[in-house]
mmCIF file of C-alpha atoms in Angstrom:
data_model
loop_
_atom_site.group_PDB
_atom_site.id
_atom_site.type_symbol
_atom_site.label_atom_id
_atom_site.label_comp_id
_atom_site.label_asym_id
_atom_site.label_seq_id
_atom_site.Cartn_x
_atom_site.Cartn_y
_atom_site.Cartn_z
ATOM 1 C CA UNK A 271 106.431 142.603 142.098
ATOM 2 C CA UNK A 272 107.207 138.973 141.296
ATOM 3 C CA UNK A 273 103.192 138.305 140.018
ATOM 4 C CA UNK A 274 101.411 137.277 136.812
ATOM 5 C CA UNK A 275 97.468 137.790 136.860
ATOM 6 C CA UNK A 276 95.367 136.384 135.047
ATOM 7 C CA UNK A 277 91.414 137.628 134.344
ATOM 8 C CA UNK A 278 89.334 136.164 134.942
ATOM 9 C CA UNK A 279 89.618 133.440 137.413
ATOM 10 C CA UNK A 280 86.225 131.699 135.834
ATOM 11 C CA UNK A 281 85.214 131.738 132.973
ATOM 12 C CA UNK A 282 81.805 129.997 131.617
ATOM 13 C CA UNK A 283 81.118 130.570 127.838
ATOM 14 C CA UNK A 284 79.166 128.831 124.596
ATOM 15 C CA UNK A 285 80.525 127.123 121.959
ATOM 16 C CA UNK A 286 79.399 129.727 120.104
ATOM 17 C CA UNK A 287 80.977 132.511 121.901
ATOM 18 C CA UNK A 288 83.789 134.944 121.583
ATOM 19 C CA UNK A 289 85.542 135.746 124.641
ATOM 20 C CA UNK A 290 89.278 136.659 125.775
ATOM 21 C CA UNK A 291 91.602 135.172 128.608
ATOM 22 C CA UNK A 292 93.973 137.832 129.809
ATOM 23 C CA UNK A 293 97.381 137.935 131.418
ATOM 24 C CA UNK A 294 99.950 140.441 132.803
ATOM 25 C CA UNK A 295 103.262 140.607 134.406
ATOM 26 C CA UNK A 296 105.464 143.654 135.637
ATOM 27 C CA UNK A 297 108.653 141.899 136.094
ATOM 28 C CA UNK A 298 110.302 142.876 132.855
ATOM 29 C CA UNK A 299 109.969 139.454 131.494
ATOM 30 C CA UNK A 300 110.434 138.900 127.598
ATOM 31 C CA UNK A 301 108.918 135.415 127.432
ATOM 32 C CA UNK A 302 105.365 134.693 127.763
ATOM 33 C CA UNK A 303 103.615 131.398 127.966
ATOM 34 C CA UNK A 304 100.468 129.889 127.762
ATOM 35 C CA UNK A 305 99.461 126.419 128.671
ATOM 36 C CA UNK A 306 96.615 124.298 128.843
ATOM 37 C CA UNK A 307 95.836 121.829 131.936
ATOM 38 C CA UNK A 308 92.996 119.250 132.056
ATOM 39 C CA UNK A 309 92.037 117.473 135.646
ATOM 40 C CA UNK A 310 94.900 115.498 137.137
ATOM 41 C CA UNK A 311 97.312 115.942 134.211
ATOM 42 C CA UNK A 312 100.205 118.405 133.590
ATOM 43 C CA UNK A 313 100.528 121.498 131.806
ATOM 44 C CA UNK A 314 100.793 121.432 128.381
ATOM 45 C CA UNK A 315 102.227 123.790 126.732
ATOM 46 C CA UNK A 316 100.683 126.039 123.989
ATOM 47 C CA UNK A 317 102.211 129.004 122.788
ATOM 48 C CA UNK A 318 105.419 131.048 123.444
ATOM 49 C CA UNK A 319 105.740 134.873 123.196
ATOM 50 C CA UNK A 320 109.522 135.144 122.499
ATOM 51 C CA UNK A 321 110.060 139.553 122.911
ATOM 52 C CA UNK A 322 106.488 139.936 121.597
ATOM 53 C CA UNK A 323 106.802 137.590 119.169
ATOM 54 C CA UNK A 324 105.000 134.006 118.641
ATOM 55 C CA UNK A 325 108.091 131.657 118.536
ATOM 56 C CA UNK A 326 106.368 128.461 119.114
ATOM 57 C CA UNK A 327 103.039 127.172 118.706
ATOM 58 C CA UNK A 328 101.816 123.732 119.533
ATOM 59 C CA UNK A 329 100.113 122.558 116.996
ATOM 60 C CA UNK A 330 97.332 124.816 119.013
ATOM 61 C CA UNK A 331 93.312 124.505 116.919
ATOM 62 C CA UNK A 332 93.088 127.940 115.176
ATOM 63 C CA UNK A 333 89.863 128.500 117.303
ATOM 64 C CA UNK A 334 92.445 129.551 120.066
ATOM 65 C CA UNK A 335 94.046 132.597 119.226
ATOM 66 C CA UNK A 336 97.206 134.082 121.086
ATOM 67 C CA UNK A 337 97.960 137.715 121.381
ATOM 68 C CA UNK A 338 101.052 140.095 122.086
ATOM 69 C CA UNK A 339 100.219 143.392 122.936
ATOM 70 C CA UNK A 340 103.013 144.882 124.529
ATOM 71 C CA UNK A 341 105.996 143.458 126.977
ATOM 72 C CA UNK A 342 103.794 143.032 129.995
ATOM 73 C CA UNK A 343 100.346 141.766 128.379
ATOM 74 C CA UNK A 344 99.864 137.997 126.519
ATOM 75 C CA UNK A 345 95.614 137.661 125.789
ATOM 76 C CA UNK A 346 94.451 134.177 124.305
ATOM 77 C CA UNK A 347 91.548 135.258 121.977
ATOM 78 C CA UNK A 348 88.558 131.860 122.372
ATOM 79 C CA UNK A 349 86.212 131.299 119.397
ATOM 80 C CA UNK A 350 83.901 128.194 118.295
ATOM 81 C CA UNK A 351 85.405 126.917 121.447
ATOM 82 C CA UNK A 352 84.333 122.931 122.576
ATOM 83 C CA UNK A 353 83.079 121.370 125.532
ATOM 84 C CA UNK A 354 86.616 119.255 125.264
ATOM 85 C CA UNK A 355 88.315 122.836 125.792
ATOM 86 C CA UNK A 356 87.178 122.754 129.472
ATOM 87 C CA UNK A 357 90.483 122.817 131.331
ATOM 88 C CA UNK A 358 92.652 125.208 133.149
ATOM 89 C CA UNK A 359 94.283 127.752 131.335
ATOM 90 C CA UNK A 360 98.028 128.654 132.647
ATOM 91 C CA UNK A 361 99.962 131.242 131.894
ATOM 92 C CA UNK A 362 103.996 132.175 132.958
ATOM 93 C CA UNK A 363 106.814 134.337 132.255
ATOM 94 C CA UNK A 364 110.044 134.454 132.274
ATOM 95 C CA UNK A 365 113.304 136.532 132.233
ATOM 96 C CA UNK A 366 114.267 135.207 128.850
ATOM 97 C CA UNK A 367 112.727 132.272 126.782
ATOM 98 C CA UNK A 368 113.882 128.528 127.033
ATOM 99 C CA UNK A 369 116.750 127.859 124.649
ATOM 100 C CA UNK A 370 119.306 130.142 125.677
ATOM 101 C CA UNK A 371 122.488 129.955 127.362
ATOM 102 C CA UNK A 372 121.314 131.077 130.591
ATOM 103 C CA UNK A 373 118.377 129.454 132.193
ATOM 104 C CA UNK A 374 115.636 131.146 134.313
ATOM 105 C CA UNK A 375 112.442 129.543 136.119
ATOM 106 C CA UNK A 376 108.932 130.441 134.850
ATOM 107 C CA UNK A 377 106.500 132.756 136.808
ATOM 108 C CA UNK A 378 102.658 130.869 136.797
ATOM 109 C CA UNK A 379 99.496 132.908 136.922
ATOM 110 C CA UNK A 380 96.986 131.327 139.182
ATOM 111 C CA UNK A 381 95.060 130.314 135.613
ATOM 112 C CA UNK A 382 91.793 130.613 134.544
ATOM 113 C CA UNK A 383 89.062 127.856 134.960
ATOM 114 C CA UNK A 384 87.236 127.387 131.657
ATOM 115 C CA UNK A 385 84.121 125.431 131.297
ATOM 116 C CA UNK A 386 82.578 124.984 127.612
ATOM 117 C CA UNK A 387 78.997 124.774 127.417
ATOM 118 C CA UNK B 49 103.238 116.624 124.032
ATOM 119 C CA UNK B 50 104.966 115.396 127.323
ATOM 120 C CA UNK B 51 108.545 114.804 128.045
ATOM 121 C CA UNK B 52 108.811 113.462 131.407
ATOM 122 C CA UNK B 53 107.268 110.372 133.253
ATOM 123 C CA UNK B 54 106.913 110.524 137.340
ATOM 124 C CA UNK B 55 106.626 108.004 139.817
ATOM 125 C CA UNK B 56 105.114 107.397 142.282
ATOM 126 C CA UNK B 57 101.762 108.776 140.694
ATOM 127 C CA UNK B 58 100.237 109.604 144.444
ATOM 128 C CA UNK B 59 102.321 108.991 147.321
ATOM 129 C CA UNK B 60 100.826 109.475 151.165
ATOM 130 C CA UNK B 61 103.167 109.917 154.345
ATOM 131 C CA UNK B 62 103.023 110.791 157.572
ATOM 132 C CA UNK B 63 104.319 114.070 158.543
ATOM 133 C CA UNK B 64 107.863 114.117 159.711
ATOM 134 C CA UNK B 65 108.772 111.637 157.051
ATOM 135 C CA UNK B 66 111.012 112.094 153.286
ATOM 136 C CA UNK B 67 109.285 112.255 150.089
ATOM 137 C CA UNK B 68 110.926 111.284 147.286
ATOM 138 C CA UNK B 69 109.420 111.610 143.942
ATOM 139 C CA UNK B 70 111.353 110.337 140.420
ATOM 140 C CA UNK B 71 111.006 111.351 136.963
ATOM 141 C CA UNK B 72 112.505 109.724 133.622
ATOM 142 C CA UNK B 73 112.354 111.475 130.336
ATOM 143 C CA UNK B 74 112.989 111.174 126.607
ATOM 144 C CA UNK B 75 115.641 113.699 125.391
ATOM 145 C CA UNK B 76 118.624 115.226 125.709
ATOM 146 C CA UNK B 77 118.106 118.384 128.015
ATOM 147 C CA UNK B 78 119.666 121.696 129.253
ATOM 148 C CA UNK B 79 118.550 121.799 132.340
ATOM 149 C CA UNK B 80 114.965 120.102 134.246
ATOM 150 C CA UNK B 81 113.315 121.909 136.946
ATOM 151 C CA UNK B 82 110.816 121.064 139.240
ATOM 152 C CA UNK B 83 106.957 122.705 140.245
ATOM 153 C CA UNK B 84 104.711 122.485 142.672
ATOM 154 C CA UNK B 85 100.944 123.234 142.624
ATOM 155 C CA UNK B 86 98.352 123.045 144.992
ATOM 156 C CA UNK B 87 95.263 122.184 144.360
ATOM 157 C CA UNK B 88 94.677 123.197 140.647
ATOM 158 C CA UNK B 89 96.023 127.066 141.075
ATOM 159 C CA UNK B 90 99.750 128.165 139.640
ATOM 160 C CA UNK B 91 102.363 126.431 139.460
ATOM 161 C CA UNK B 92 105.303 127.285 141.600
ATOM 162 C CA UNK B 93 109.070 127.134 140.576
ATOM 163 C CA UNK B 94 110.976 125.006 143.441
ATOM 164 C CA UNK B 95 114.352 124.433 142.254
ATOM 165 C CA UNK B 96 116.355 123.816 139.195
ATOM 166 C CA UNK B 97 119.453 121.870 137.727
ATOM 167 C CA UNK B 98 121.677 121.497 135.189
ATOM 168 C CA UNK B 99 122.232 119.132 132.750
ATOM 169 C CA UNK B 100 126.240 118.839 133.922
ATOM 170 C CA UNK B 101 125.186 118.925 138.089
ATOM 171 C CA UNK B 102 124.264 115.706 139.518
ATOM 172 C CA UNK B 103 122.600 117.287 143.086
ATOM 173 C CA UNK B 104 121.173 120.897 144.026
ATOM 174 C CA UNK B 105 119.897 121.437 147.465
ATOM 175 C CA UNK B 106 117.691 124.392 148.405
ATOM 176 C CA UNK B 107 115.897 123.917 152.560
ATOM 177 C CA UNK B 108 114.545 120.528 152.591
ATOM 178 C CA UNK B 109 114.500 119.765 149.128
ATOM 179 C CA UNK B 110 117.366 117.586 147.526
ATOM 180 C CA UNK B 111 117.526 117.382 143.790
ATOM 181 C CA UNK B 112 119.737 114.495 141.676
ATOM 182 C CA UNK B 113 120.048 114.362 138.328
ATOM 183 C CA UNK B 114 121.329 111.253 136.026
ATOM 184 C CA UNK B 115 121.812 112.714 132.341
ATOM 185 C CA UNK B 116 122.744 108.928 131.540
ATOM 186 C CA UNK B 117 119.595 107.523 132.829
ATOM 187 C CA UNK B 118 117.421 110.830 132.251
ATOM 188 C CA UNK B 119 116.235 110.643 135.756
ATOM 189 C CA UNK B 120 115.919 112.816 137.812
ATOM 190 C CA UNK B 121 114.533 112.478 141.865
ATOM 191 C CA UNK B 122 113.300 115.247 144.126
ATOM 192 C CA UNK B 123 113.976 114.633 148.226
ATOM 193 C CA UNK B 124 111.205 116.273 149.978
ATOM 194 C CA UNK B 125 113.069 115.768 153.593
ATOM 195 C CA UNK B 126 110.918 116.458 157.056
ATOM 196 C CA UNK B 127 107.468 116.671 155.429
ATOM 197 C CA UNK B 128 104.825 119.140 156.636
ATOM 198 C CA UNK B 129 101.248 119.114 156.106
ATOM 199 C CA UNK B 130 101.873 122.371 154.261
ATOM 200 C CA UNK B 131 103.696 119.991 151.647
ATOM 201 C CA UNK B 132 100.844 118.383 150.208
ATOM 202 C CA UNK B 133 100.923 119.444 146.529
ATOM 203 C CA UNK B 134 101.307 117.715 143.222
ATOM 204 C CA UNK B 135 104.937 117.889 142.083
ATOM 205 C CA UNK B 136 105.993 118.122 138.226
ATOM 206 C CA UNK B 137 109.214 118.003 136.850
ATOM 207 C CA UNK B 138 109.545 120.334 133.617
ATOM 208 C CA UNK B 139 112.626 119.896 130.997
ATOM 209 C CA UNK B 140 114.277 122.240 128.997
ATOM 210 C CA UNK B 141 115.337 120.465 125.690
ATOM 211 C CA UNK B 142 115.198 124.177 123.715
ATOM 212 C CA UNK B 143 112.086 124.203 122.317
ATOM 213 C CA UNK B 144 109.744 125.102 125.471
ATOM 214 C CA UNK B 145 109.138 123.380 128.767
ATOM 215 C CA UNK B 146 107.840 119.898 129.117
ATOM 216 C CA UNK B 147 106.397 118.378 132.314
ATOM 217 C CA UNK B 148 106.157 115.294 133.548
ATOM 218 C CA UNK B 149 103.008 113.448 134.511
ATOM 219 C CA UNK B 150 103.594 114.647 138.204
ATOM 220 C CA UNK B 151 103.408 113.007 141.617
ATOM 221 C CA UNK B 152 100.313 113.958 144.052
ATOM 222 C CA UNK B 153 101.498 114.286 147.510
ATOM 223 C CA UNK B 154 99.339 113.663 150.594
ATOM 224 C CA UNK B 155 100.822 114.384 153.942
ATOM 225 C CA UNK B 156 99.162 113.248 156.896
ATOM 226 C CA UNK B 157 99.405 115.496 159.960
#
């Protein structure tokens, strides 16, 4: 099984709202990703799960809020979200994270579509 | 923030004919890679080199990499219909993956 999933594939919610993007991968990967992509610009990236743990973070608003359950599951809590949030929400795995001595190609999700109201 | 610049921005061909796509960036790196994605889904890993390899091949893609210049091109050779896609490179400088602007690719049938 060489997939990440990612619920749901839409997503329409208030600024006002509190809703959760979720994300799963059975591959046995220990690094988990999350990136943000507006219309007809590249991924940027948000947070990294290094073995369950946040290892880097963006510079991300506090209104998004990443989460680590286990090996196989990343969630990306939304709060107080705005209308500039709108974008598509990526995330990827990996064997290992980025850094190391051996290098391995990320695994993208097919995202989820966010619009802010 | 983004590493990586690409150009052309769009390119169109006709099928049958090479693509080739460039991208410059900033920093030292250990390795750059490059993705494609169709159409606003996932991105998909196509190949990926080293900072101390110059060219990778993999099918019809060619790969070149000038650690001097930070540059980096991608040869899309015999293009298919099936190719059009937008194509990011991605760099590895240790601290998480950066990608380029990216090139959109049209191929005419």
């Amino acid at each position: 099984d060489t997939e990440v999933t990612q619920t749901p594939k839409h997503l329409v919610m208030g600024m006002t709202n509190k809703k959760s993007l979720k994300c799963e991968q059975h591959m046995g990967h220990r690094a988990m990703y999350w990136y943000k992509q507006k219309a007809k610009k590249p991924p940027e990236l948000m947070f990294v799960y290094s073995y369950e743990k946040l290892s880097i973070n963006e510079s991300v608003p506090s209104r998004f809020s990443p989460e680590c359950p286990n090996s196989s599951l990343l969630n990306l809590h939304l709060h107080a979200l705005q209308p500039e949030d709108s974008a598509l929400y990526l995330c990827a795995s990996s064997q290992a994270p980025v850094g190391g001595e051996r290098v391995y190609e990320q695994y993208f999700g097919p995202g989820t579509r966010l619009t802010v109201t | 923030s983004q590493q990586g610049e690409e150009d052309p921005q769009a390119l169109s061909i006709q099928e049958g004919e090479n693509a080739t796509m460039n991208c410059s960036y900033k920093t030292s790196i250990n390795n750059l890679q490059w993705y494609r994605q169709n159409s606003g889904r996932g991105l998909v890993h196509l190949i990926l080199i080293r900072s101390n390899e110059r060219e990778k091949h993999s099918g019809r893609l060619r790969v070149t990499l000038d650690t001097s210049k930070k540059s980096s091109s991608l040869l899309i050779t015999a293009s298919r219909a099936a190719d059009t896609a937008s194509y990011f490179c991605a760099t590895d400088a240790g601290e998480g993956m950066r990608f380029g602007a990216g090139t959109r690719l049209t191929v005419k049938p």
